[in-house]
Amino acid sequence: MSNTLPANTPNLGVRVLSFDGGGAGALSELLILERLMYQVQASKFEEDLKHIFKEEYMSDSRVDACKTFVCAMNTMNMNAAIAELFRTYDTLEEPANECFVWEAARATSATPGLFKSAEIGSDVTRQRYIDGGFGHNNPTTLVLEEAKQLYPSRPVVLMTSIGSGYADTIQISKSPSQSAILQVAERIARDCERTHDDNARRFSVLPGTYFRFNVQQGLQGLEPHQWEKSAEVLAHTNAYLRSQEVKAKLTEAVKVLLHPVIPLSESAVYVKVCPPPTVWFTGRADLLDEMSQYFKTDLGQRHIFLLHGLGGAGKSQIAFKFIHQSSFSEVYFVDSSSEETIENDPATIALAKKLGKDSKVTLRWLAHQTTEWLILFNNADDISLNLARYFPTGSHGSILITSRNPDLRQNAYKEHKVDRMQLEEAIDLLLSAARHSISAQENRQIGKQLVERLHCLPLAVAQAGAYISSSRALARYLELYETTTKRIQLPNQRPSQ
């Protein structure tokens, strides 16, 4: 956490980086970080890493030093999973840890079953520690709490969380042995995705602030001690980093890192950025190609494209996907769910550009910009809304609209009705979100039954996949779905005569 200005400076946003625990999977985290920093073109990256591991004390009193801590657990008191933080900096309550860097590294890597606990301190104050993975394998929440304590007047403008690969689904058999129960308990304690889900919800009101990078496929079942599988970790991580979705998300994170949106007043006003598409985005290639061809034709002319359809059909995700694989000079995201939000978002742009304080100023400014900008009016569902009054005047610039209201076609030059997904694409989406093999025929057969019952609607399919991933096997979810559906329908059935 950067601290080049005093802690009470309100006009500098805090940029935060968090690493999950991971053992052998930590190689994946370093590869992701390397790719991120390569895009930032951080020439001092290697030099800084060498500096961290020099034989020196944890305490670093330099004014411009990056605030760093690692997590461990005191073996004498593990109640409520209270973490011991080995800090390089002082807080209001505690001074920085007076131990060597290698001691802190030893404590945070003392995984039970692999390494004995680490002992730190003099004979009188000596304490034993194990790694912080039990309860804090994803330390993002701890990092945010530290940032808030250190910089109470500075908002977080970037939260980057790097994982060591998705784990297998946690399951327990009908008649588990004691050792199996212990293994499940340990996996629950080391689970990272619950913390990720909590923070994704926390930052949902601040699009473009929270970024999570975590290899989805290939690292399931990797144990902390399996360093002999480094080649596999490298291969799966490189494949993950080559995907278009991850490339787009890395690019967006780099943009925020290099050019963070700074709150312009005490009320912490932020310019919204277009969210990245879900990492499970699947299909819609023909529609995306149609949109790309339309917006590339007659460059410099006004383009207005409407995506309309039922709720849950995937309109917003298609828009996000299109934007993140396009190359507009600037993209402006406008929450169009109400007249209030439509007024507020362009007004925020006016503040950020130092143009004024209301939406009309932004519209006039855009009317005179000759760059290839795009405005996304997302979720313009209110039929009483006169959306066209928020379009900049002029004959250039691009506008993309997502709406349940097909009548907005009167404001568009081109439209597309977004319907349910193709069956095979829906199956791919379900299995990807569920973290199940999309090539296994048994999975596809069960998945086919389930997506047909969900009418191949992307939102319903993605939510089902996410639920399966975190709680139940695929077949078990289908069984539960059938049972629940019958229970709901039963009261409406007429008794037999």
Short mmCIF file of C-alpha atoms in Angstrom, two decimals:
data_model
loop_
_atom_site.label_atom_id
_atom_site.label_comp_id
_atom_site.label_asym_id
_atom_site.label_seq_id
_atom_site.Cartn_x
_atom_site.Cartn_y
_atom_site.Cartn_z
CA MET A 1 0.00 0.00 0.00
CA SER A 2 1.56 3.21 -1.21
CA ASN A 3 2.14 6.00 1.30
CA THR A 4 4.06 8.70 -0.54
CA LEU A 5 1.78 11.34 1.03
CA PRO A 6 0.72 11.70 4.67
CA ALA A 7 -1.97 9.28 5.81
CA ASN A 8 -4.64 11.97 6.11
CA THR A 9 -4.27 13.19 2.51
CA PRO A 10 -7.82 12.89 1.13
CA ASN A 11 -7.07 13.33 -2.56
CA LEU A 12 -4.91 10.26 -3.12
CA GLY A 13 -6.58 6.90 -3.56
CA VAL A 14 -5.20 3.74 -1.96
CA ARG A 15 -4.13 0.89 -4.27
CA VAL A 16 -4.14 -2.49 -2.55
CA LEU A 17 -2.67 -5.87 -3.50
CA SER A 18 -3.50 -9.18 -1.78
CA PHE A 19 -2.08 -12.70 -2.30
CA ASP A 20 -3.85 -15.90 -1.25
CA GLY A 21 -1.88 -18.61 0.53
CA GLY A 22 -1.10 -21.45 -1.81
CA GLY A 23 2.09 -23.45 -1.35
CA ALA A 24 3.03 -24.79 -4.77
CA GLY A 25 0.19 -22.74 -6.23
CA ALA A 26 2.03 -19.57 -5.23
CA LEU A 27 4.00 -19.93 -8.47
CA SER A 28 0.75 -19.17 -10.31
CA GLU A 29 0.31 -16.02 -8.24
CA LEU A 30 3.82 -14.81 -9.09
CA LEU A 31 3.24 -15.45 -12.80
CA ILE A 32 0.02 -13.42 -12.72
CA LEU A 33 1.78 -10.61 -10.84
CA GLU A 34 4.63 -10.70 -13.35
CA ARG A 35 2.19 -10.32 -16.25
CA LEU A 36 0.37 -7.48 -14.50
CA MET A 37 3.61 -5.63 -13.75
CA TYR A 38 4.92 -6.26 -17.26
CA GLN A 39 1.91 -4.38 -18.61
CA VAL A 40 2.62 -1.58 -16.16
CA GLN A 41 6.24 -1.68 -17.43
CA ALA A 42 7.64 -1.60 -13.91
CA SER A 43 11.38 -1.61 -14.57
CA LYS A 44 12.26 -1.79 -10.85
CA PHE A 45 10.15 -4.88 -10.24
CA GLU A 46 13.04 -7.35 -9.97
CA GLU A 47 15.15 -4.88 -7.97
CA ASP A 48 12.28 -4.37 -5.49
CA LEU A 49 11.78 -8.11 -5.06
CA LYS A 50 15.47 -8.57 -4.26
CA HIS A 51 15.25 -5.75 -1.75
CA ILE A 52 12.37 -7.45 0.10
CA PHE A 53 14.35 -10.60 0.76
CA LYS A 54 17.55 -9.00 2.04
CA GLU A 55 18.76 -9.93 5.53
CA GLU A 56 17.09 -7.09 7.41
CA TYR A 57 14.41 -6.36 9.97
CA MET A 58 10.73 -6.26 9.02
CA SER A 59 10.40 -2.67 10.22
CA ASP A 60 10.76 -0.17 7.37
CA SER A 61 10.51 3.47 8.44
CA ARG A 62 11.03 5.04 4.99
CA VAL A 63 8.31 7.57 4.21
CA ASP A 64 7.73 6.19 0.70
CA ALA A 65 7.98 2.51 1.67
CA CYS A 66 5.21 0.18 0.51
CA LYS A 67 3.22 -1.05 3.50
CA THR A 68 3.51 -4.84 3.66
CA PHE A 69 2.43 -7.59 6.04
CA VAL A 70 2.23 -11.37 6.07
CA CYS A 71 -0.20 -13.53 8.07
CA ALA A 72 0.50 -16.27 10.55
CA MET A 73 -1.37 -17.91 13.44
CA ASN A 74 -0.11 -18.15 17.02
CA THR A 75 -0.32 -21.82 18.01
CA MET A 76 -1.07 -20.83 21.63
CA ASN A 77 -4.27 -18.99 20.68
CA MET A 78 -6.18 -19.86 17.52
CA ASN A 79 -9.60 -18.81 18.79
CA ALA A 80 -11.81 -17.06 16.21
CA ALA A 81 -9.01 -17.48 13.65
CA ILE A 82 -7.27 -14.34 14.94
CA ALA A 83 -4.35 -13.63 12.63
CA GLU A 84 -0.92 -12.46 13.71
CA LEU A 85 0.21 -9.79 11.24
CA PHE A 86 3.94 -9.34 10.74
CA ARG A 87 4.03 -5.72 9.56
CA THR A 88 6.75 -3.54 8.09
CA TYR A 89 5.04 -0.42 9.47
CA ASP A 90 3.70 1.04 12.71
CA THR A 91 -0.03 1.33 13.40
CA LEU A 92 -1.80 3.42 16.02
CA GLU A 93 -2.02 0.33 18.22
CA GLU A 94 1.18 -1.60 17.51
CA PRO A 95 4.72 -0.90 16.31
CA ALA A 96 6.21 -2.78 13.37
CA ASN A 97 7.44 -6.29 14.13
CA GLU A 98 11.03 -6.37 15.36
CA CYS A 99 11.93 -9.62 13.69
CA PHE A 100 13.94 -10.48 10.61
CA VAL A 101 12.24 -10.73 7.23
CA TRP A 102 13.27 -14.36 6.98
CA GLU A 103 11.58 -15.09 10.33
CA ALA A 104 8.30 -13.61 9.16
CA ALA A 105 8.59 -15.56 5.91
CA ARG A 106 9.28 -18.71 7.90
CA ALA A 107 6.20 -18.15 10.09
CA THR A 108 3.79 -17.49 7.20
CA SER A 109 4.99 -20.61 5.35
CA ALA A 110 4.88 -23.02 8.32
CA THR A 111 2.18 -25.28 6.85
CA PRO A 112 1.30 -28.08 9.33
CA GLY A 113 2.30 -31.46 7.95
CA LEU A 114 5.00 -29.94 5.76
CA PHE A 115 7.08 -27.74 8.06
CA LYS A 116 7.35 -27.53 11.80
CA SER A 117 6.04 -24.40 13.46
CA ALA A 118 8.27 -21.32 13.48
CA GLU A 119 9.58 -19.95 16.77
CA ILE A 120 10.15 -16.20 17.04
CA GLY A 121 11.30 -14.08 19.98
CA SER A 122 13.70 -14.30 22.91
CA ASP A 123 13.65 -17.12 25.47
CA VAL A 124 11.10 -15.30 27.61
CA THR A 125 8.82 -14.04 24.83
CA ARG A 126 9.30 -16.86 22.35
CA GLN A 127 6.10 -17.73 20.45
CA ARG A 128 5.29 -20.51 17.98
CA TYR A 129 3.52 -19.80 14.70
CA ILE A 130 2.00 -21.69 11.79
CA ASP A 131 0.92 -20.24 8.47
CA GLY A 132 -2.15 -17.99 8.29
CA GLY A 133 -3.99 -20.23 5.85
CA PHE A 134 -6.35 -21.49 8.52
CA GLY A 135 -9.02 -18.81 8.26
CA HIS A 136 -7.07 -16.25 6.24
CA ASN A 137 -5.85 -18.06 3.13
CA ASN A 138 -7.36 -15.15 1.22
CA PRO A 139 -6.27 -12.15 3.32
CA THR A 140 -8.05 -9.49 1.25
CA THR A 141 -10.38 -8.46 4.07
CA LEU A 142 -7.42 -8.05 6.43
CA VAL A 143 -5.60 -5.91 3.86
CA LEU A 144 -8.62 -3.64 3.45
CA GLU A 145 -8.95 -3.27 7.23
CA GLU A 146 -5.30 -2.28 7.47
CA ALA A 147 -5.71 0.23 4.63
CA LYS A 148 -8.69 1.80 6.36
CA GLN A 149 -6.75 2.12 9.61
CA LEU A 150 -3.67 3.60 7.93
CA TYR A 151 -5.49 5.93 5.53
CA PRO A 152 -8.89 6.77 7.05
CA SER A 153 -9.44 9.72 4.69
CA ARG A 154 -8.35 8.01 1.49
CA PRO A 155 -10.69 5.67 -0.42
CA VAL A 156 -9.53 2.44 -2.02
CA VAL A 157 -9.41 3.03 -5.78
CA LEU A 158 -7.92 -0.37 -6.69
CA MET A 159 -8.16 -3.71 -4.92
CA THR A 160 -6.24 -6.49 -6.69
CA SER A 161 -6.55 -10.01 -5.32
CA ILE A 162 -4.42 -12.83 -6.73
CA GLY A 163 -5.29 -16.46 -6.03
CA SER A 164 -3.29 -19.67 -6.34
CA GLY A 165 -5.91 -21.52 -8.40
CA TYR A 166 -9.46 -22.72 -7.83
CA ALA A 167 -9.71 -25.67 -5.49
CA ASP A 168 -11.88 -28.73 -6.00
CA THR A 169 -15.47 -28.58 -4.78
CA ILE A 170 -15.57 -29.41 -1.06
CA GLN A 171 -17.65 -32.54 -0.52
CA ILE A 172 -18.23 -35.09 2.21
CA SER A 173 -19.44 -38.65 1.76
CA LYS A 174 -22.47 -40.20 3.46
CA SER A 175 -20.33 -42.14 5.94
CA PRO A 176 -17.05 -40.25 6.23
CA SER A 177 -14.12 -41.47 8.28
CA GLN A 178 -12.63 -39.28 10.98
CA SER A 179 -9.66 -38.46 8.78
CA ALA A 180 -12.00 -37.50 5.94
CA ILE A 181 -13.89 -35.14 8.24
CA LEU A 182 -10.62 -33.55 9.32
CA GLN A 183 -9.58 -33.08 5.70
CA VAL A 184 -12.90 -31.42 4.86
CA ALA A 185 -12.60 -29.14 7.92
CA GLU A 186 -9.11 -28.11 6.84
CA ARG A 187 -10.27 -27.38 3.29
CA ILE A 188 -13.15 -25.25 4.59
CA ALA A 189 -10.72 -23.32 6.80
CA ARG A 190 -8.43 -22.73 3.81
CA ASP A 191 -11.19 -21.83 1.34
CA CYS A 192 -10.54 -18.54 -0.48
CA GLU A 193 -13.70 -18.08 -2.53
CA ARG A 194 -16.00 -17.02 0.31
CA THR A 195 -13.78 -14.02 0.99
CA HIS A 196 -13.74 -13.27 -2.74
CA ASP A 197 -17.55 -13.42 -2.93
CA ASP A 198 -17.86 -11.09 0.08
CA ASN A 199 -15.52 -8.52 -1.46
CA ALA A 200 -17.13 -8.79 -4.89
CA ARG A 201 -20.42 -7.81 -3.26
CA ARG A 202 -18.68 -5.11 -1.25
CA PHE A 203 -17.23 -3.46 -4.35
CA SER A 204 -20.24 -4.07 -6.62
CA VAL A 205 -21.24 -0.42 -6.13
CA LEU A 206 -17.80 0.68 -7.35
CA PRO A 207 -17.28 -0.97 -10.76
CA GLY A 208 -13.67 -1.10 -11.88
CA THR A 209 -12.25 -1.11 -8.35
CA TYR A 210 -12.00 -4.80 -7.42
CA PHE A 211 -10.08 -7.28 -9.60
CA ARG A 212 -9.62 -10.96 -8.80
CA PHE A 213 -7.18 -13.10 -10.80
CA ASN A 214 -7.28 -16.83 -10.14
CA VAL A 215 -6.60 -19.77 -12.50
CA GLN A 216 -9.91 -21.55 -13.04
CA GLN A 217 -8.93 -24.86 -14.59
CA GLY A 218 -6.03 -27.24 -14.08
CA LEU A 219 -4.91 -26.51 -10.51
CA GLN A 220 -7.72 -28.34 -8.72
CA GLY A 221 -6.27 -30.94 -6.40
CA LEU A 222 -2.83 -29.30 -6.27
CA GLU A 223 -1.41 -29.76 -2.77
CA PRO A 224 0.85 -27.13 -1.14
CA HIS A 225 3.84 -29.50 -1.12
CA GLN A 226 3.66 -30.59 -4.79
CA TRP A 227 6.44 -28.37 -6.10
CA GLU A 228 7.34 -31.09 -8.61
CA LYS A 229 4.21 -29.98 -10.53
CA SER A 230 5.62 -26.52 -11.21
CA ALA A 231 5.63 -27.18 -14.96
CA GLU A 232 1.88 -27.93 -14.83
CA VAL A 233 1.25 -24.79 -12.77
CA LEU A 234 3.18 -22.78 -15.35
CA ALA A 235 1.24 -24.28 -18.28
CA HIS A 236 -2.21 -23.77 -16.75
CA THR A 237 -1.41 -20.24 -15.58
CA ASN A 238 -0.10 -19.21 -19.00
CA ALA A 239 -3.24 -20.64 -20.61
CA TYR A 240 -5.37 -18.62 -18.18
CA LEU A 241 -3.41 -15.43 -18.90
CA ARG A 242 -3.85 -15.91 -22.65
CA SER A 243 -7.66 -15.96 -22.48
CA GLN A 244 -9.36 -12.86 -23.88
CA GLU A 245 -11.39 -12.32 -20.71
CA VAL A 246 -8.31 -12.26 -18.50
CA LYS A 247 -6.37 -10.06 -20.93
CA ALA A 248 -9.22 -7.53 -20.86
CA LYS A 249 -9.37 -7.63 -17.08
CA LEU A 250 -5.60 -7.19 -16.76
CA THR A 251 -5.74 -4.22 -19.11
CA GLU A 252 -8.52 -2.63 -17.07
CA ALA A 253 -6.62 -3.18 -13.81
CA VAL A 254 -3.51 -1.61 -15.31
CA LYS A 255 -5.54 1.42 -16.41
CA VAL A 256 -6.80 1.92 -12.87
CA LEU A 257 -3.32 1.33 -11.42
CA LEU A 258 -1.70 3.91 -13.65
CA HIS A 259 -4.60 6.37 -13.79
CA PRO A 260 -6.77 5.83 -10.71
CA VAL A 261 -10.02 7.75 -10.44
CA ILE A 262 -9.54 10.10 -7.51
CA PRO A 263 -12.58 11.21 -5.47
CA LEU A 264 -13.16 14.87 -6.13
CA SER A 265 -14.98 15.82 -2.96
CA GLU A 266 -15.60 14.65 0.58
CA SER A 267 -18.58 12.67 -0.71
CA ALA A 268 -16.13 10.48 -2.68
CA VAL A 269 -17.46 10.82 -6.23
CA TYR A 270 -16.23 8.15 -8.65
CA VAL A 271 -16.46 7.90 -12.42
CA LYS A 272 -17.89 4.49 -13.18
CA VAL A 273 -16.05 2.25 -15.59
CA CYS A 274 -17.54 -0.53 -17.64
CA PRO A 275 -17.29 -3.80 -15.67
CA PRO A 276 -15.49 -6.72 -17.31
CA PRO A 277 -17.66 -9.61 -18.53
CA THR A 278 -17.94 -12.62 -16.28
CA VAL A 279 -15.02 -15.01 -16.62
CA TRP A 280 -17.57 -17.68 -17.64
CA PHE A 281 -18.81 -15.73 -20.66
CA THR A 282 -19.53 -18.23 -23.41
CA GLY A 283 -20.82 -18.07 -26.97
CA ARG A 284 -22.65 -15.19 -28.70
CA ALA A 285 -19.87 -15.06 -31.29
CA ASP A 286 -22.22 -14.20 -34.18
CA LEU A 287 -23.80 -11.30 -32.29
CA LEU A 288 -20.43 -9.95 -31.15
CA ASP A 289 -19.18 -10.10 -34.72
CA GLU A 290 -22.33 -8.29 -35.92
CA MET A 291 -21.78 -5.52 -33.37
CA SER A 292 -18.10 -5.22 -34.23
CA GLN A 293 -18.82 -4.91 -37.95
CA TYR A 294 -21.53 -2.30 -37.34
CA PHE A 295 -19.40 -0.03 -35.15
CA LYS A 296 -16.38 -0.33 -37.46
CA THR A 297 -18.39 0.72 -40.50
CA ASP A 298 -18.36 4.45 -41.34
CA LEU A 299 -15.96 5.47 -38.59
CA GLY A 300 -16.52 9.04 -37.49
CA GLN A 301 -20.30 8.74 -37.93
CA ARG A 302 -22.94 8.33 -35.21
CA HIS A 303 -23.73 4.71 -34.28
CA ILE A 304 -26.57 3.68 -31.96
CA PHE A 305 -27.05 -0.04 -31.23
CA LEU A 306 -29.85 -1.47 -29.06
CA LEU A 307 -29.65 -4.85 -27.30
CA HIS A 308 -33.14 -5.70 -26.03
CA GLY A 309 -34.72 -8.81 -24.56
CA LEU A 310 -36.04 -10.44 -21.43
CA GLY A 311 -34.32 -10.01 -18.09
CA GLY A 312 -31.62 -12.62 -17.57
CA ALA A 313 -31.00 -13.06 -21.30
CA GLY A 314 -27.45 -11.72 -20.98
CA LYS A 315 -27.75 -8.26 -22.56
CA SER A 316 -25.37 -6.51 -20.14
CA GLN A 317 -22.80 -9.29 -20.31
CA ILE A 318 -22.81 -9.13 -24.11
CA ALA A 319 -22.29 -5.36 -23.93
CA PHE A 320 -19.43 -5.77 -21.43
CA LYS A 321 -17.83 -8.44 -23.59
CA PHE A 322 -18.08 -6.32 -26.73
CA ILE A 323 -16.60 -3.25 -25.03
CA HIS A 324 -13.71 -5.12 -23.46
CA GLN A 325 -12.64 -6.60 -26.77
CA SER A 326 -13.03 -3.29 -28.64
CA SER A 327 -10.69 -0.32 -28.93
CA PHE A 328 -12.76 2.82 -28.35
CA SER A 329 -10.70 5.80 -27.24
CA GLU A 330 -12.96 6.32 -24.22
CA VAL A 331 -15.93 4.40 -22.82
CA TYR A 332 -18.47 5.97 -20.46
CA PHE A 333 -20.69 3.71 -18.37
CA VAL A 334 -24.12 5.11 -17.45
CA ASP A 335 -26.39 3.22 -15.07
CA SER A 336 -29.73 3.82 -16.79
CA SER A 337 -31.99 2.04 -14.31
CA SER A 338 -33.51 5.36 -13.22
CA GLU A 339 -33.55 9.02 -14.22
CA GLU A 340 -31.55 9.81 -11.09
CA THR A 341 -28.65 7.52 -12.02
CA ILE A 342 -28.66 8.74 -15.62
CA GLU A 343 -28.33 12.31 -14.37
CA ASN A 344 -25.70 11.41 -11.80
CA ASP A 345 -23.23 9.42 -13.92
CA PRO A 346 -22.66 12.08 -16.65
CA ALA A 347 -22.49 14.72 -13.90
CA THR A 348 -19.68 12.73 -12.30
CA ILE A 349 -17.85 12.69 -15.63
CA ALA A 350 -18.21 16.49 -15.74
CA LEU A 351 -16.60 16.74 -12.31
CA ALA A 352 -13.77 14.39 -13.28
CA LYS A 353 -13.07 16.37 -16.46
CA LYS A 354 -13.37 19.64 -14.50
CA LEU A 355 -16.10 20.78 -16.87
CA GLY A 356 -18.80 21.59 -14.37
CA LYS A 357 -21.27 19.81 -12.12
CA ASP A 358 -24.24 18.62 -14.20
CA SER A 359 -24.95 16.09 -16.93
CA LYS A 360 -25.73 18.70 -19.61
CA VAL A 361 -22.14 19.94 -19.47
CA THR A 362 -20.87 16.44 -20.23
CA LEU A 363 -23.28 16.03 -23.16
CA ARG A 364 -22.17 19.35 -24.67
CA TRP A 365 -18.51 18.42 -24.17
CA LEU A 366 -18.92 15.03 -25.86
CA ALA A 367 -20.71 16.66 -28.77
CA HIS A 368 -17.46 18.49 -29.57
CA GLN A 369 -15.11 15.52 -29.09
CA THR A 370 -13.96 13.96 -32.37
CA THR A 371 -12.41 10.85 -30.79
CA GLU A 372 -14.04 7.41 -31.09
CA TRP A 373 -15.90 7.49 -27.77
CA LEU A 374 -18.74 5.20 -26.70
CA ILE A 375 -21.47 5.60 -24.09
CA LEU A 376 -23.10 2.47 -22.64
CA PHE A 377 -26.61 3.13 -21.34
CA ASN A 378 -27.05 -0.03 -19.29
CA ASN A 379 -30.43 -1.36 -18.06
CA ALA A 380 -32.59 1.38 -19.60
CA ASP A 381 -35.78 -0.54 -18.74
CA ASP A 382 -38.09 2.25 -17.56
CA ILE A 383 -40.69 2.72 -20.33
CA SER A 384 -41.45 6.27 -19.13
CA LEU A 385 -37.84 7.35 -19.63
CA ASN A 386 -36.94 9.63 -22.54
CA LEU A 387 -33.50 8.21 -23.11
CA ALA A 388 -32.78 10.22 -26.26
CA ARG A 389 -32.56 13.46 -24.28
CA TYR A 390 -29.33 12.13 -22.76
CA PHE A 391 -27.67 11.52 -26.14
CA PRO A 392 -24.95 14.05 -27.04
CA THR A 393 -25.87 16.08 -30.11
CA GLY A 394 -23.86 15.78 -33.27
CA SER A 395 -23.27 13.19 -35.97
CA HIS A 396 -20.35 11.29 -34.43
CA GLY A 397 -19.70 9.06 -31.42
CA SER A 398 -21.16 5.66 -30.53
CA ILE A 399 -24.00 4.69 -28.21
CA LEU A 400 -24.82 1.20 -26.96
CA ILE A 401 -28.07 0.53 -25.08
CA THR A 402 -29.24 -2.52 -23.11
CA SER A 403 -32.93 -2.67 -22.24
CA ARG A 404 -35.96 -4.87 -21.71
CA ASN A 405 -37.96 -2.26 -23.62
CA PRO A 406 -38.07 -3.04 -27.38
CA ASP A 407 -39.71 0.35 -28.08
CA LEU A 408 -36.29 1.98 -27.66
CA ARG A 409 -35.63 0.78 -31.21
CA GLN A 410 -37.06 4.11 -32.31
CA ASN A 411 -33.92 5.74 -30.85
CA ALA A 412 -31.49 3.25 -32.39
CA TYR A 413 -30.02 2.85 -35.86
CA LYS A 414 -29.61 -0.91 -35.37
CA GLU A 415 -31.11 -3.40 -32.93
CA HIS A 416 -30.82 -7.02 -31.89
CA LYS A 417 -33.22 -9.04 -29.78
CA VAL A 418 -31.20 -11.05 -27.27
CA ASP A 419 -32.86 -14.42 -26.76
CA ARG A 420 -31.93 -17.53 -24.84
CA MET A 421 -28.58 -19.20 -25.50
CA GLN A 422 -28.02 -22.07 -27.89
CA LEU A 423 -28.23 -25.41 -26.08
CA GLU A 424 -24.55 -26.35 -26.43
CA GLU A 425 -23.41 -22.87 -25.40
CA ALA A 426 -25.67 -23.02 -22.33
CA ILE A 427 -24.17 -26.37 -21.35
CA ASP A 428 -20.66 -24.93 -21.72
CA LEU A 429 -21.62 -21.95 -19.53
CA LEU A 430 -23.13 -24.17 -16.83
CA LEU A 431 -20.13 -26.48 -16.62
CA SER A 432 -17.62 -23.62 -16.71
CA ALA A 433 -19.37 -21.80 -13.87
CA ALA A 434 -19.66 -25.08 -11.95
CA ARG A 435 -15.93 -25.79 -12.55
CA HIS A 436 -16.74 -29.17 -14.07
CA SER A 437 -15.12 -30.60 -17.19
CA ILE A 438 -17.00 -29.36 -20.26
CA SER A 439 -15.77 -32.32 -22.33
CA ALA A 440 -16.96 -35.14 -20.04
CA GLN A 441 -20.03 -36.70 -21.68
CA GLU A 442 -21.68 -37.56 -18.34
CA ASN A 443 -21.43 -33.90 -17.28
CA ARG A 444 -22.86 -32.74 -20.61
CA GLN A 445 -25.81 -35.15 -20.41
CA ILE A 446 -26.75 -33.97 -16.93
CA GLY A 447 -26.03 -30.38 -17.90
CA LYS A 448 -28.35 -30.69 -20.91
CA GLN A 449 -31.26 -31.74 -18.69
CA LEU A 450 -30.63 -28.88 -16.32
CA VAL A 451 -30.19 -26.04 -18.84
CA GLU A 452 -33.32 -27.17 -20.69
CA ARG A 453 -35.26 -26.78 -17.46
CA LEU A 454 -33.72 -23.31 -17.06
CA HIS A 455 -34.78 -22.45 -20.64
CA CYS A 456 -31.14 -21.72 -21.54
CA LEU A 457 -31.35 -18.27 -19.93
CA PRO A 458 -27.74 -17.17 -19.23
CA LEU A 459 -28.37 -15.58 -15.82
CA ALA A 460 -30.23 -18.63 -14.49
CA VAL A 461 -27.63 -21.00 -15.94
CA ALA A 462 -24.69 -19.01 -14.51
CA GLN A 463 -26.31 -18.80 -11.07
CA ALA A 464 -26.97 -22.54 -11.08
CA GLY A 465 -23.36 -23.19 -12.06
CA ALA A 466 -22.04 -20.95 -9.29
CA TYR A 467 -24.25 -22.73 -6.76
CA ILE A 468 -23.10 -26.16 -7.95
CA SER A 469 -19.48 -25.01 -7.71
CA SER A 470 -19.77 -23.97 -4.08
CA SER A 471 -22.12 -26.57 -2.63
CA ARG A 472 -23.29 -29.62 -4.58
CA ALA A 473 -22.29 -32.01 -7.33
CA LEU A 474 -23.98 -31.61 -10.71
CA ALA A 475 -26.24 -34.64 -10.43
CA ARG A 476 -27.23 -33.73 -6.89
CA TYR A 477 -28.27 -30.23 -8.00
CA LEU A 478 -30.48 -31.64 -10.75
CA GLU A 479 -32.12 -33.96 -8.23
CA LEU A 480 -32.67 -31.06 -5.84
CA TYR A 481 -34.10 -28.92 -8.66
CA GLU A 482 -36.61 -31.64 -9.61
CA THR A 483 -37.67 -32.16 -6.00
CA THR A 484 -38.15 -28.46 -5.36
CA THR A 485 -40.10 -27.97 -8.60
CA LYS A 486 -42.48 -30.78 -7.73
CA ARG A 487 -42.97 -29.36 -4.23
CA ILE A 488 -43.88 -25.96 -5.70
CA GLN A 489 -46.27 -27.43 -8.28
CA LEU A 490 -47.98 -29.87 -5.91
CA PRO A 491 -50.32 -27.36 -4.15
CA ASN A 492 -51.69 -26.26 -7.56
CA GLN A 493 -52.64 -29.75 -8.62
CA ARG A 494 -56.31 -30.63 -8.41
CA PRO A 495 -57.12 -33.67 -6.26
CA SER A 496 -58.10 -36.75 -8.20
CA GLN A 497 -61.85 -37.47 -8.35
#
